Amino acid sequence: MELDEAIRTRRSNRNFEEHEINIQELKKMLESGSLAPSAKNRQPWFFYVIYNEDCKKNFLESMRQGILELEQLYKSKNIVRPDIAGAKYTVKSMEKAAAIILVTCKKKYADIYEDGVQWPLQARDIEVTDILSIGAAIQNILLKATEMGYGTLWVCDIFYAYSRIEEFLQTKDPIVSAICIGKPNQESRMPGRLPLNEIITII
Ligand SMILES: Cc1cc2nc3c(=O)[nH]c(=O)nc-3n(C[C@H](O)[C@H](O)[C@H](O)COP(=O)(O)O)c2cc1C
C-alpha cells in the first residue's frame, strides 16, 4: 500500500470483529512507531502491549471501574457530565480489539529543567515536545497497522479512568494514550474535514 492510500484510508474504527493478533505483527507496528522523529531524539515513548484475553478483560474492567467512580463523584456533586457517556462508548469499542497498546511518556526528561519557554499554555516545553513526539510515533503505528490491513482507534478517553489505569500499569510515568488494533467488521465513514482554505493562510 502506498503511503498516500494509508493516510487516506485510515479511519477510527469502533467496531472490531473477534480476531487474534500475534506479537510479531504488533512488533512491526511498534517498530514503525519507534522510527518517528522526537525532540532532541529523546524517544520519550513507552508502550505496554495487551493482547492476551485475560489481560484485556482486566484492563477494561479497571477502565470501566474508573469511569464509574468519576460518574458517581460528579453525581454526588449534582454536576451533569454528558461527556462521560462518550467514554463508556469508547470502552465498548475497545472490547473487541485484538490488542490494546497503552502509551506512556518517560517522565525523566520533563523533570530535568524548569520551563524554558514562555508558553501561553499551562505546559512546560519539554512536556509539550515529548507529547508531540509521542503523537508522531502513534500516527506511524496507526499508518503501519492500516498498511497491514488492521483497523485502529486512538483513545484518550483513558483519562476518565486515569488513576485506575495507573494502578493497573503500576507506573508513575504519565499515560498519554491508548491505541486499539483489530480487524474492522464494518467500514467507518470519514468524518468531515475542514476545507484547506479554512486552515491555511499563505503569507
Ligand atoms: C488524541 C486523540 C484522542 C482520541 N480519543 C478518542 C477516544 O477516546 N474515543 C474515540 O472513540 N475516538 C477517539 N479519537 C478518534 C477521533 O474521534 C477521530 O480521529 C476523529 O473523529 C476523526 O476521525 P478519523 O480518525 O476516522 O479520521 C481520538 C483521536 C485523537 C487524535
CSV table of C-alpha atoms and ligand atoms in Angstrom, one decimal:
chain,number,residue,atom,x,y,z
A,1,MET,CA,0.0,0.0,0.0
A,2,GLU,CA,1.3,3.5,-0.9
A,3,LEU,CA,1.7,6.0,1.9
A,4,ASP,CA,-1.0,8.2,0.4
A,5,GLU,CA,-3.5,5.4,0.4
A,6,ALA,CA,-2.7,4.6,4.1
A,7,ILE,CA,-3.2,8.2,5.0
A,8,ARG,CA,-6.5,8.4,3.2
A,9,THR,CA,-8.0,5.1,4.2
A,10,ARG,CA,-7.0,5.1,7.9
A,11,ARG,CA,-10.2,5.6,9.9
A,12,SER,CA,-11.0,5.4,13.6
A,13,ASN,CA,-12.6,2.0,13.9
A,14,ARG,CA,-15.1,1.5,16.7
A,15,ASN,CA,-16.4,-2.0,15.5
A,16,PHE,CA,-13.9,-4.8,15.6
A,17,GLU,CA,-14.5,-8.4,14.9
A,18,GLU,CA,-13.1,-11.3,17.1
A,19,HIS,CA,-9.6,-11.8,15.9
A,20,GLU,CA,-6.3,-12.8,17.4
A,21,ILE,CA,-3.1,-10.9,16.6
A,22,ASN,CA,0.4,-12.2,17.1
A,23,ILE,CA,3.2,-10.3,18.8
A,24,GLN,CA,5.4,-10.3,15.6
A,25,GLU,CA,2.7,-8.2,13.8
A,26,LEU,CA,2.5,-5.9,16.8
A,27,LYS,CA,6.2,-5.5,16.9
A,28,LYS,CA,6.3,-4.4,13.2
A,29,MET,CA,3.8,-1.7,14.1
A,30,LEU,CA,5.7,-0.6,17.2
A,31,GLU,CA,8.9,-0.6,15.2
A,32,SER,CA,7.3,2.0,12.9
A,33,GLY,CA,6.4,4.0,15.9
A,34,SER,CA,10.0,3.9,17.2
A,35,LEU,CA,11.1,5.4,13.8
A,36,ALA,CA,9.2,8.6,14.4
A,37,PRO,CA,11.0,11.9,14.9
A,38,SER,CA,11.3,13.1,18.5
A,39,ALA,CA,12.5,16.3,20.1
A,40,LYS,CA,16.3,16.1,20.6
A,41,ASN,CA,15.8,12.4,19.8
A,42,ARG,CA,14.7,11.8,23.3
A,43,GLN,CA,12.3,9.0,22.2
A,44,PRO,CA,10.1,9.6,25.2
A,45,TRP,CA,7.6,6.9,24.4
A,46,PHE,CA,7.0,3.6,26.1
A,47,PHE,CA,4.4,1.0,25.0
A,48,TYR,CA,2.6,-1.5,27.2
A,49,VAL,CA,1.1,-4.2,24.9
A,50,ILE,CA,-2.0,-6.0,25.9
A,51,TYR,CA,-3.2,-8.8,23.6
A,52,ASN,CA,-3.9,-11.7,25.9
A,53,GLU,CA,-7.7,-12.1,26.5
A,54,ASP,CA,-7.5,-12.2,30.3
A,55,CYS,CA,-5.2,-9.2,30.5
A,56,LYS,CA,-7.5,-7.3,28.1
A,57,LYS,CA,-10.5,-8.1,30.3
A,58,ASN,CA,-8.7,-6.9,33.5
A,59,PHE,CA,-7.6,-3.7,31.8
A,60,LEU,CA,-11.1,-2.9,30.5
A,61,GLU,CA,-12.6,-3.7,33.9
A,62,SER,CA,-10.2,-1.2,35.5
A,63,MET,CA,-11.2,1.4,32.9
A,64,ARG,CA,-14.9,0.7,33.4
A,65,GLN,CA,-14.5,1.0,37.2
A,66,GLY,CA,-12.6,4.3,36.9
A,67,ILE,CA,-15.3,5.8,34.7
A,68,LEU,CA,-18.0,4.6,37.1
A,69,GLU,CA,-16.2,6.2,40.1
A,70,LEU,CA,-15.8,9.5,38.2
A,71,GLU,CA,-19.5,9.4,37.3
A,72,GLN,CA,-20.5,8.8,40.9
A,73,LEU,CA,-18.3,11.6,42.1
A,74,TYR,CA,-20.0,14.1,39.7
A,75,LYS,CA,-23.4,12.8,40.6
A,76,SER,CA,-22.7,13.3,44.3
A,77,LYS,CA,-22.0,16.9,43.5
A,78,ASN,CA,-25.1,17.3,41.2
A,79,ILE,CA,-22.9,18.1,38.3
A,80,VAL,CA,-24.0,16.8,34.9
A,81,ARG,CA,-21.2,15.4,32.7
A,82,PRO,CA,-22.7,14.2,29.4
A,83,ASP,CA,-19.2,13.5,28.1
A,84,ILE,CA,-18.8,10.5,30.5
A,85,ALA,CA,-21.3,8.6,28.2
A,86,GLY,CA,-18.8,9.0,25.4
A,87,ALA,CA,-16.1,7.4,27.5
A,88,LYS,CA,-18.4,4.5,28.2
A,89,TYR,CA,-19.0,4.1,24.5
A,90,THR,CA,-15.2,4.1,23.9
A,91,VAL,CA,-14.8,1.2,26.3
A,92,LYS,CA,-17.4,-0.7,24.3
A,93,SER,CA,-15.5,0.0,21.1
A,94,MET,CA,-12.3,-1.3,22.8
A,95,GLU,CA,-13.8,-4.6,23.9
A,96,LYS,CA,-13.3,-6.5,20.7
A,97,ALA,CA,-9.9,-5.0,19.7
A,98,ALA,CA,-7.3,-7.7,19.2
A,99,ALA,CA,-4.7,-5.6,21.1
A,100,ILE,CA,-4.6,-2.5,23.2
A,101,ILE,CA,-1.4,-0.6,23.5
A,102,LEU,CA,-1.0,1.8,26.4
A,103,VAL,CA,1.4,4.6,25.7
A,104,THR,CA,3.3,6.4,28.5
A,105,CYS,CA,5.7,9.3,28.4
A,106,LYS,CA,9.0,8.6,30.1
A,107,LYS,CA,9.0,11.4,32.7
A,108,LYS,CA,12.7,11.6,33.5
A,109,TYR,CA,13.4,14.3,30.9
A,110,ALA,CA,10.5,16.6,31.9
A,111,ASP,CA,11.8,16.7,35.4
A,112,ILE,CA,15.3,18.0,34.4
A,113,TYR,CA,14.6,21.6,33.6
A,114,GLU,CA,12.2,24.4,34.6
A,115,ASP,CA,10.0,25.8,31.9
A,116,GLY,CA,12.4,27.3,29.3
A,117,VAL,CA,9.9,29.0,27.1
A,118,GLN,CA,7.1,31.4,28.0
A,119,TRP,CA,4.2,29.3,26.7
A,120,PRO,CA,0.8,30.9,26.7
A,121,LEU,CA,-0.2,27.3,27.7
A,122,GLN,CA,-0.1,25.7,31.1
A,123,ALA,CA,2.5,23.3,29.9
A,124,ARG,CA,6.3,23.0,30.0
A,125,ASP,CA,8.3,23.0,26.8
A,126,ILE,CA,9.8,19.6,27.3
A,127,GLU,CA,6.5,18.1,28.2
A,128,VAL,CA,4.9,19.6,25.1
A,129,THR,CA,7.7,18.4,22.8
A,130,ASP,CA,7.6,15.0,24.3
A,131,ILE,CA,3.9,14.7,23.8
A,132,LEU,CA,4.2,15.9,20.2
A,133,SER,CA,6.9,13.3,19.6
A,134,ILE,CA,4.7,10.6,21.1
A,135,GLY,CA,1.8,11.7,18.8
A,136,ALA,CA,4.2,11.3,15.8
A,137,ALA,CA,5.0,7.7,17.0
A,138,ILE,CA,1.3,6.9,17.4
A,139,GLN,CA,0.5,8.1,14.0
A,140,ASN,CA,3.3,5.9,12.5
A,141,ILE,CA,1.8,2.9,14.3
A,142,LEU,CA,-1.7,3.7,13.0
A,143,LEU,CA,-0.5,4.0,9.4
A,144,LYS,CA,1.6,0.9,9.6
A,145,ALA,CA,-1.4,-1.0,11.1
A,146,THR,CA,-3.5,0.3,8.2
A,147,GLU,CA,-1.0,-0.9,5.7
A,148,MET,CA,-1.0,-4.3,7.3
A,149,GLY,CA,-4.9,-4.5,6.9
A,150,TYR,CA,-5.8,-3.6,10.5
A,151,GLY,CA,-8.2,-1.0,11.9
A,152,THR,CA,-7.2,1.2,14.7
A,153,LEU,CA,-8.6,3.6,17.3
A,154,TRP,CA,-6.6,6.3,19.0
A,155,VAL,CA,-8.0,6.6,22.5
A,156,CYS,CA,-7.7,9.4,25.1
A,157,ASP,CA,-10.9,8.5,27.0
A,158,ILE,CA,-8.5,6.6,29.2
A,159,PHE,CA,-8.1,9.9,31.0
A,160,TYR,CA,-11.6,9.3,32.6
A,161,ALA,CA,-10.1,6.4,34.5
A,162,TYR,CA,-6.6,7.7,35.0
A,163,SER,CA,-5.8,6.5,38.5
A,164,ARG,CA,-7.3,3.1,37.9
A,165,ILE,CA,-5.2,2.7,34.8
A,166,GLU,CA,-2.1,4.0,36.6
A,167,GLU,CA,-2.8,1.3,39.2
A,168,PHE,CA,-3.2,-1.3,36.5
A,169,LEU,CA,0.1,-0.5,34.9
A,170,GLN,CA,1.9,0.2,38.2
A,171,THR,CA,3.7,3.2,36.8
A,172,LYS,CA,4.1,6.8,37.7
A,173,ASP,CA,5.0,7.8,34.2
A,174,PRO,CA,2.2,9.8,32.6
A,175,ILE,CA,-0.2,7.7,30.5
A,176,VAL,CA,-0.9,9.7,27.3
A,177,SER,CA,-3.0,7.5,25.1
A,178,ALA,CA,-4.2,4.0,24.2
A,179,ILE,CA,-4.3,2.5,20.7
A,180,CYS,CA,-6.7,-0.2,19.8
A,181,ILE,CA,-5.9,-2.5,16.9
A,182,GLY,CA,-8.1,-5.1,15.3
A,183,LYS,CA,-9.9,-6.3,12.2
A,184,PRO,CA,-12.7,-3.9,11.5
A,185,ASN,CA,-16.1,-5.5,10.9
A,186,GLN,CA,-17.7,-2.6,9.2
A,187,GLU,CA,-16.5,0.3,7.2
A,188,SER,CA,-16.2,3.6,9.2
A,189,ARG,CA,-17.3,6.7,7.4
A,190,MET,CA,-14.9,9.5,7.2
A,191,PRO,CA,-15.9,12.4,9.4
A,192,GLY,CA,-15.7,15.7,7.5
A,193,ARG,CA,-12.6,17.7,7.3
A,194,LEU,CA,-12.3,21.5,7.2
A,195,PRO,CA,-11.5,22.7,3.7
A,196,LEU,CA,-7.9,23.7,3.1
A,197,ASN,CA,-8.8,27.4,2.6
A,198,GLU,CA,-10.1,27.5,6.2
A,199,ILE,CA,-6.9,26.1,7.7
A,200,ILE,CA,-4.3,27.8,5.6
A,201,THR,CA,-3.1,31.4,5.3
A,202,ILE,CA,-0.5,31.8,2.6
A,203,ILE,CA,1.8,34.6,3.8
B,1,LIG,C1,-5.6,12.4,20.6
B,1,LIG,C2,-6.8,11.6,20.1
B,1,LIG,C3,-7.7,11.1,21.0
B,1,LIG,C4,-8.8,10.4,20.6
B,1,LIG,N1,-9.6,9.8,21.6
B,1,LIG,C5,-10.7,9.0,21.2
B,1,LIG,C6,-11.5,8.3,22.2
B,1,LIG,O1,-11.2,8.3,23.4
B,1,LIG,N2,-12.5,7.6,21.7
B,1,LIG,C7,-12.9,7.6,20.4
B,1,LIG,O2,-13.9,7.0,20.1
B,1,LIG,N3,-12.2,8.3,19.5
B,1,LIG,C8,-11.1,9.0,19.8
B,1,LIG,N4,-10.3,9.6,18.9
B,1,LIG,C9,-10.6,9.5,17.5
B,1,LIG,C10,-11.2,10.7,16.9
B,1,LIG,O3,-12.6,10.9,17.3
B,1,LIG,C11,-11.1,10.7,15.3
B,1,LIG,O4,-9.8,10.7,15.0
B,1,LIG,C12,-11.8,11.8,14.6
B,1,LIG,O5,-13.2,11.8,14.9
B,1,LIG,C13,-11.6,11.8,13.1
B,1,LIG,O6,-12.0,10.5,12.6
B,1,LIG,P1,-11.0,9.6,11.8
B,1,LIG,O7,-9.9,9.2,12.7
B,1,LIG,O8,-11.8,8.4,11.3
B,1,LIG,O9,-10.4,10.4,10.6
B,1,LIG,C14,-9.1,10.3,19.3
B,1,LIG,C15,-8.3,10.9,18.3
B,1,LIG,C16,-7.1,11.5,18.7
B,1,LIG,C17,-6.2,12.1,17.7
